[in-house]
Amino acid sequence: MRKRYLIVIFVIFAIECLVVVDKLISSTWPEQLEVAVGTFSVKTGGRDEYLSISNEQGAVVLSCSLGMSGSTRCFSQEQLQALTGRRVTAHWYRQSVYGGIRRNKLVALDDGEKIIRDPERTKSLDRSKIKNSAIVGGVVVGVMFIVWGVFVLRVRSQHDVTHS
């Protein structure tokens, strides 16, 4: 039982490490960002929300998630309503996600009059997402180790009492 629980802790720790590494890799921007100019719209699918920039060449679909997990949401409902149908310029890059999946990550957005999302804000949000993933994963694994330690100590103390 103890070994199985320890294996579960190790597997969860390994998965958490992969999530954090994925976020770190995904947060690396290329030297040159892609640029899309066109009409802004929002596409939703389940709990996911994607931004679409459409022009004569087609549409570019963008997300604000970092890596394979996390919220795809970029803006508040009020901001989305104000932007829908407007001509915008988006700066973005293709981030790699595990399994060869690639997503278009929004870095900056402006409507010609004002900056709606600037690169520094995106970097700050990305750092926060990485930090939060590491903290949450560390807490979960830490609590599991504490539970395992308490269990082992109880079993040993019961074993010592019965063999005394």
PDB file of C-alpha atoms in Angstrom:
ATOM      1  CA  MET A   1       0.000   0.000   0.000  1.00  0.00           C
ATOM      2  CA  ARG A   2       2.763   2.436   0.974  1.00  0.00           C
ATOM      3  CA  LYS A   3       4.746   1.753  -2.175  1.00  0.00           C
ATOM      4  CA  ARG A   4       1.695   2.209  -4.388  1.00  0.00           C
ATOM      5  CA  TYR A   5       0.912   5.537  -2.758  1.00  0.00           C
ATOM      6  CA  LEU A   6       4.526   6.636  -3.195  1.00  0.00           C
ATOM      7  CA  ILE A   7       4.326   5.662  -6.871  1.00  0.00           C
ATOM      8  CA  VAL A   8       1.133   7.736  -7.225  1.00  0.00           C
ATOM      9  CA  ILE A   9       2.933  10.713  -5.645  1.00  0.00           C
ATOM     10  CA  PHE A  10       5.830  10.272  -8.071  1.00  0.00           C
ATOM     11  CA  VAL A  11       3.495  10.063 -11.093  1.00  0.00           C
ATOM     12  CA  ILE A  12       1.621  13.213 -10.033  1.00  0.00           C
ATOM     13  CA  PHE A  13       4.950  14.985  -9.451  1.00  0.00           C
ATOM     14  CA  ALA A  14       6.162  13.920 -12.920  1.00  0.00           C
ATOM     15  CA  ILE A  15       2.950  15.167 -14.549  1.00  0.00           C
ATOM     16  CA  GLU A  16       3.240  18.480 -12.704  1.00  0.00           C
ATOM     17  CA  CYS A  17       6.852  18.818 -13.887  1.00  0.00           C
ATOM     18  CA  LEU A  18       5.698  18.250 -17.473  1.00  0.00           C
ATOM     19  CA  VAL A  19       3.009  20.937 -17.103  1.00  0.00           C
ATOM     20  CA  VAL A  20       5.512  23.480 -15.757  1.00  0.00           C
ATOM     21  CA  VAL A  21       8.102  22.609 -18.438  1.00  0.00           C
ATOM     22  CA  ASP A  22       5.384  22.913 -21.102  1.00  0.00           C
ATOM     23  CA  LYS A  23       4.518  26.390 -19.837  1.00  0.00           C
ATOM     24  CA  LEU A  24       8.191  27.399 -19.733  1.00  0.00           C
ATOM     25  CA  ILE A  25       8.796  26.202 -23.300  1.00  0.00           C
ATOM     26  CA  SER A  26       5.558  27.790 -24.539  1.00  0.00           C
ATOM     27  CA  SER A  27       6.466  31.130 -22.981  1.00  0.00           C
ATOM     28  CA  THR A  28       9.569  31.478 -25.180  1.00  0.00           C
ATOM     29  CA  TRP A  29       8.786  34.000 -27.901  1.00  0.00           C
ATOM     30  CA  PRO A  30      10.401  33.858 -31.338  1.00  0.00           C
ATOM     31  CA  GLU A  31      12.564  36.779 -32.450  1.00  0.00           C
ATOM     32  CA  GLN A  32       9.937  37.849 -34.993  1.00  0.00           C
ATOM     33  CA  LEU A  33       6.234  37.821 -34.114  1.00  0.00           C
ATOM     34  CA  GLU A  34       3.542  37.149 -36.708  1.00  0.00           C
ATOM     35  CA  VAL A  35       1.117  39.995 -37.460  1.00  0.00           C
ATOM     36  CA  ALA A  36      -2.550  39.673 -38.401  1.00  0.00           C
ATOM     37  CA  VAL A  37      -4.707  42.644 -39.388  1.00  0.00           C
ATOM     38  CA  GLY A  38      -8.445  42.210 -39.789  1.00  0.00           C
ATOM     39  CA  THR A  39     -11.867  42.114 -38.217  1.00  0.00           C
ATOM     40  CA  PHE A  40     -12.086  40.908 -34.626  1.00  0.00           C
ATOM     41  CA  SER A  41     -14.540  38.212 -33.542  1.00  0.00           C
ATOM     42  CA  VAL A  42     -14.821  35.603 -30.806  1.00  0.00           C
ATOM     43  CA  LYS A  43     -15.297  31.856 -31.206  1.00  0.00           C
ATOM     44  CA  THR A  44     -16.354  29.688 -28.280  1.00  0.00           C
ATOM     45  CA  GLY A  45     -16.264  25.958 -27.870  1.00  0.00           C
ATOM     46  CA  GLY A  46     -17.256  24.551 -24.494  1.00  0.00           C
ATOM     47  CA  ARG A  47     -15.348  26.483 -21.859  1.00  0.00           C
ATOM     48  CA  ASP A  48     -12.745  27.625 -24.382  1.00  0.00           C
ATOM     49  CA  GLU A  49     -12.784  31.037 -26.000  1.00  0.00           C
ATOM     50  CA  TYR A  50     -10.715  31.935 -29.047  1.00  0.00           C
ATOM     51  CA  LEU A  51     -10.122  35.210 -30.829  1.00  0.00           C
ATOM     52  CA  SER A  52     -10.447  35.316 -34.600  1.00  0.00           C
ATOM     53  CA  ILE A  53      -8.858  37.956 -36.824  1.00  0.00           C
ATOM     54  CA  SER A  54     -10.411  37.725 -40.308  1.00  0.00           C
ATOM     55  CA  ASN A  55      -9.309  39.382 -43.537  1.00  0.00           C
ATOM     56  CA  GLU A  56      -9.232  38.657 -47.293  1.00  0.00           C
ATOM     57  CA  GLN A  57      -6.596  35.921 -46.839  1.00  0.00           C
ATOM     58  CA  GLY A  58      -8.618  34.040 -44.234  1.00  0.00           C
ATOM     59  CA  ALA A  59      -8.776  33.949 -40.458  1.00  0.00           C
ATOM     60  CA  VAL A  60      -6.183  33.541 -37.731  1.00  0.00           C
ATOM     61  CA  VAL A  61      -7.481  31.978 -34.523  1.00  0.00           C
ATOM     62  CA  LEU A  62      -5.656  33.045 -31.358  1.00  0.00           C
ATOM     63  CA  SER A  63      -5.628  31.945 -27.742  1.00  0.00           C
ATOM     64  CA  CYS A  64      -4.227  33.311 -24.498  1.00  0.00           C
ATOM     65  CA  SER A  65      -3.540  29.910 -22.933  1.00  0.00           C
ATOM     66  CA  LEU A  66       0.045  29.105 -22.166  1.00  0.00           C
ATOM     67  CA  GLY A  67       0.968  25.599 -23.231  1.00  0.00           C
ATOM     68  CA  MET A  68      -1.375  22.640 -23.116  1.00  0.00           C
ATOM     69  CA  SER A  69      -3.424  23.766 -20.147  1.00  0.00           C
ATOM     70  CA  GLY A  70      -4.966  26.859 -18.694  1.00  0.00           C
ATOM     71  CA  SER A  71      -7.599  29.361 -19.614  1.00  0.00           C
ATOM     72  CA  THR A  72      -7.915  30.425 -23.239  1.00  0.00           C
ATOM     73  CA  ARG A  73      -9.752  33.576 -22.138  1.00  0.00           C
ATOM     74  CA  CYS A  74      -7.998  36.837 -23.032  1.00  0.00           C
ATOM     75  CA  PHE A  75     -10.419  39.615 -22.180  1.00  0.00           C
ATOM     76  CA  SER A  76     -13.522  40.388 -20.151  1.00  0.00           C
ATOM     77  CA  GLN A  77     -16.968  40.086 -21.729  1.00  0.00           C
ATOM     78  CA  GLU A  78     -17.199  43.886 -21.893  1.00  0.00           C
ATOM     79  CA  GLN A  79     -13.893  44.144 -23.751  1.00  0.00           C
ATOM     80  CA  LEU A  80     -14.909  41.384 -26.156  1.00  0.00           C
ATOM     81  CA  GLN A  81     -18.198  43.094 -26.949  1.00  0.00           C
ATOM     82  CA  ALA A  82     -16.435  46.413 -27.536  1.00  0.00           C
ATOM     83  CA  LEU A  83     -13.869  44.781 -29.864  1.00  0.00           C
ATOM     84  CA  THR A  84     -16.202  42.536 -31.875  1.00  0.00           C
ATOM     85  CA  GLY A  85     -16.489  43.750 -35.464  1.00  0.00           C
ATOM     86  CA  ARG A  86     -13.643  46.256 -35.127  1.00  0.00           C
ATOM     87  CA  ARG A  87     -10.487  46.290 -37.229  1.00  0.00           C
ATOM     88  CA  VAL A  88      -7.512  45.248 -35.101  1.00  0.00           C
ATOM     89  CA  THR A  89      -3.845  44.349 -35.379  1.00  0.00           C
ATOM     90  CA  ALA A  90      -2.684  41.256 -33.497  1.00  0.00           C
ATOM     91  CA  HIS A  91       0.903  40.191 -32.817  1.00  0.00           C
ATOM     92  CA  TRP A  92       1.221  36.486 -32.141  1.00  0.00           C
ATOM     93  CA  TYR A  93       3.377  33.358 -32.392  1.00  0.00           C
ATOM     94  CA  ARG A  94       2.854  29.625 -32.757  1.00  0.00           C
ATOM     95  CA  GLN A  95       3.611  27.938 -29.474  1.00  0.00           C
ATOM     96  CA  SER A  96       4.494  24.275 -29.352  1.00  0.00           C
ATOM     97  CA  VAL A  97       2.482  22.064 -27.073  1.00  0.00           C
ATOM     98  CA  TYR A  98       3.109  18.399 -26.241  1.00  0.00           C
ATOM     99  CA  GLY A  99       2.247  15.873 -28.909  1.00  0.00           C
ATOM    100  CA  GLY A 100       3.075  18.160 -31.812  1.00  0.00           C
ATOM    101  CA  ILE A 101       0.016  20.325 -31.225  1.00  0.00           C
ATOM    102  CA  ARG A 102       0.581  23.997 -31.977  1.00  0.00           C
ATOM    103  CA  ARG A 103      -1.518  26.952 -30.875  1.00  0.00           C
ATOM    104  CA  ASN A 104      -1.440  30.567 -31.930  1.00  0.00           C
ATOM    105  CA  LYS A 105      -0.668  32.638 -28.825  1.00  0.00           C
ATOM    106  CA  LEU A 106      -1.743  36.283 -28.681  1.00  0.00           C
ATOM    107  CA  VAL A 107       1.034  38.631 -27.537  1.00  0.00           C
ATOM    108  CA  ALA A 108      -0.320  42.111 -28.345  1.00  0.00           C
ATOM    109  CA  LEU A 109      -3.494  43.630 -29.726  1.00  0.00           C
ATOM    110  CA  ASP A 110      -4.419  47.172 -30.767  1.00  0.00           C
ATOM    111  CA  ASP A 111      -7.288  48.778 -32.644  1.00  0.00           C
ATOM    112  CA  GLY A 112      -5.309  51.602 -34.245  1.00  0.00           C
ATOM    113  CA  GLU A 113      -6.354  54.049 -31.546  1.00  0.00           C
ATOM    114  CA  LYS A 114      -5.258  52.310 -28.391  1.00  0.00           C
ATOM    115  CA  ILE A 115      -3.301  49.283 -27.205  1.00  0.00           C
ATOM    116  CA  ILE A 116      -5.677  46.686 -25.819  1.00  0.00           C
ATOM    117  CA  ARG A 117      -3.017  44.143 -24.803  1.00  0.00           C
ATOM    118  CA  ASP A 118       0.663  45.026 -24.748  1.00  0.00           C
ATOM    119  CA  PRO A 119       3.569  42.540 -24.790  1.00  0.00           C
ATOM    120  CA  GLU A 120       4.656  43.416 -21.243  1.00  0.00           C
ATOM    121  CA  ARG A 121       1.213  42.528 -19.897  1.00  0.00           C
ATOM    122  CA  THR A 122       1.346  39.216 -21.755  1.00  0.00           C
ATOM    123  CA  LYS A 123       4.807  38.444 -20.318  1.00  0.00           C
ATOM    124  CA  SER A 124       3.574  39.309 -16.837  1.00  0.00           C
ATOM    125  CA  LEU A 125       0.520  37.054 -17.198  1.00  0.00           C
ATOM    126  CA  ASP A 126       2.682  34.221 -18.555  1.00  0.00           C
ATOM    127  CA  ARG A 127       5.106  34.485 -15.609  1.00  0.00           C
ATOM    128  CA  SER A 128       2.143  34.419 -13.238  1.00  0.00           C
ATOM    129  CA  LYS A 129       0.711  31.308 -14.925  1.00  0.00           C
ATOM    130  CA  ILE A 130       4.062  29.504 -14.646  1.00  0.00           C
ATOM    131  CA  LYS A 131       4.441  30.504 -10.996  1.00  0.00           C
ATOM    132  CA  ASN A 132       0.879  29.449 -10.129  1.00  0.00           C
ATOM    133  CA  SER A 133       1.318  26.062 -11.823  1.00  0.00           C
ATOM    134  CA  ALA A 134       4.519  25.427  -9.890  1.00  0.00           C
ATOM    135  CA  ILE A 135       2.979  26.509  -6.564  1.00  0.00           C
ATOM    136  CA  VAL A 136      -0.231  24.503  -6.957  1.00  0.00           C
ATOM    137  CA  GLY A 137       1.684  21.414  -8.066  1.00  0.00           C
ATOM    138  CA  GLY A 138       4.177  21.797  -5.231  1.00  0.00           C
ATOM    139  CA  VAL A 139       1.396  22.134  -2.659  1.00  0.00           C
ATOM    140  CA  VAL A 140      -0.464  19.082  -3.986  1.00  0.00           C
ATOM    141  CA  VAL A 141       2.668  16.917  -4.009  1.00  0.00           C
ATOM    142  CA  GLY A 142       3.740  18.295  -0.612  1.00  0.00           C
ATOM    143  CA  VAL A 143       0.378  17.483   0.986  1.00  0.00           C
ATOM    144  CA  MET A 144       0.492  14.002  -0.522  1.00  0.00           C
ATOM    145  CA  PHE A 145       3.988  13.458   0.928  1.00  0.00           C
ATOM    146  CA  ILE A 146       2.800  14.635   4.356  1.00  0.00           C
ATOM    147  CA  VAL A 147      -0.177  12.256   4.237  1.00  0.00           C
ATOM    148  CA  TRP A 148       2.159   9.451   3.202  1.00  0.00           C
ATOM    149  CA  GLY A 149       4.579  10.327   6.027  1.00  0.00           C
ATOM    150  CA  VAL A 150       1.796  10.390   8.637  1.00  0.00           C
ATOM    151  CA  PHE A 151       0.519   7.048   7.356  1.00  0.00           C
ATOM    152  CA  VAL A 152       3.998   5.489   7.551  1.00  0.00           C
ATOM    153  CA  LEU A 153       4.557   6.832  11.093  1.00  0.00           C
ATOM    154  CA  ARG A 154       1.182   5.492  12.266  1.00  0.00           C
ATOM    155  CA  VAL A 155       1.831   2.072  10.782  1.00  0.00           C
ATOM    156  CA  ARG A 156       5.293   1.984  12.417  1.00  0.00           C
ATOM    157  CA  SER A 157       3.971   3.079  15.807  1.00  0.00           C
ATOM    158  CA  GLN A 158       1.199   0.447  15.648  1.00  0.00           C
ATOM    159  CA  HIS A 159       3.785  -2.122  14.563  1.00  0.00           C
ATOM    160  CA  ASP A 160       6.095  -1.161  17.458  1.00  0.00           C
ATOM    161  CA  VAL A 161       3.216  -1.355  20.003  1.00  0.00           C
ATOM    162  CA  THR A 162       2.116  -4.824  18.841  1.00  0.00           C
ATOM    163  CA  HIS A 163       5.689  -6.165  18.847  1.00  0.00           C
ATOM    164  CA  SER A 164       6.675  -4.755  22.265  1.00  0.00           C
TER     165      SER A 164
END
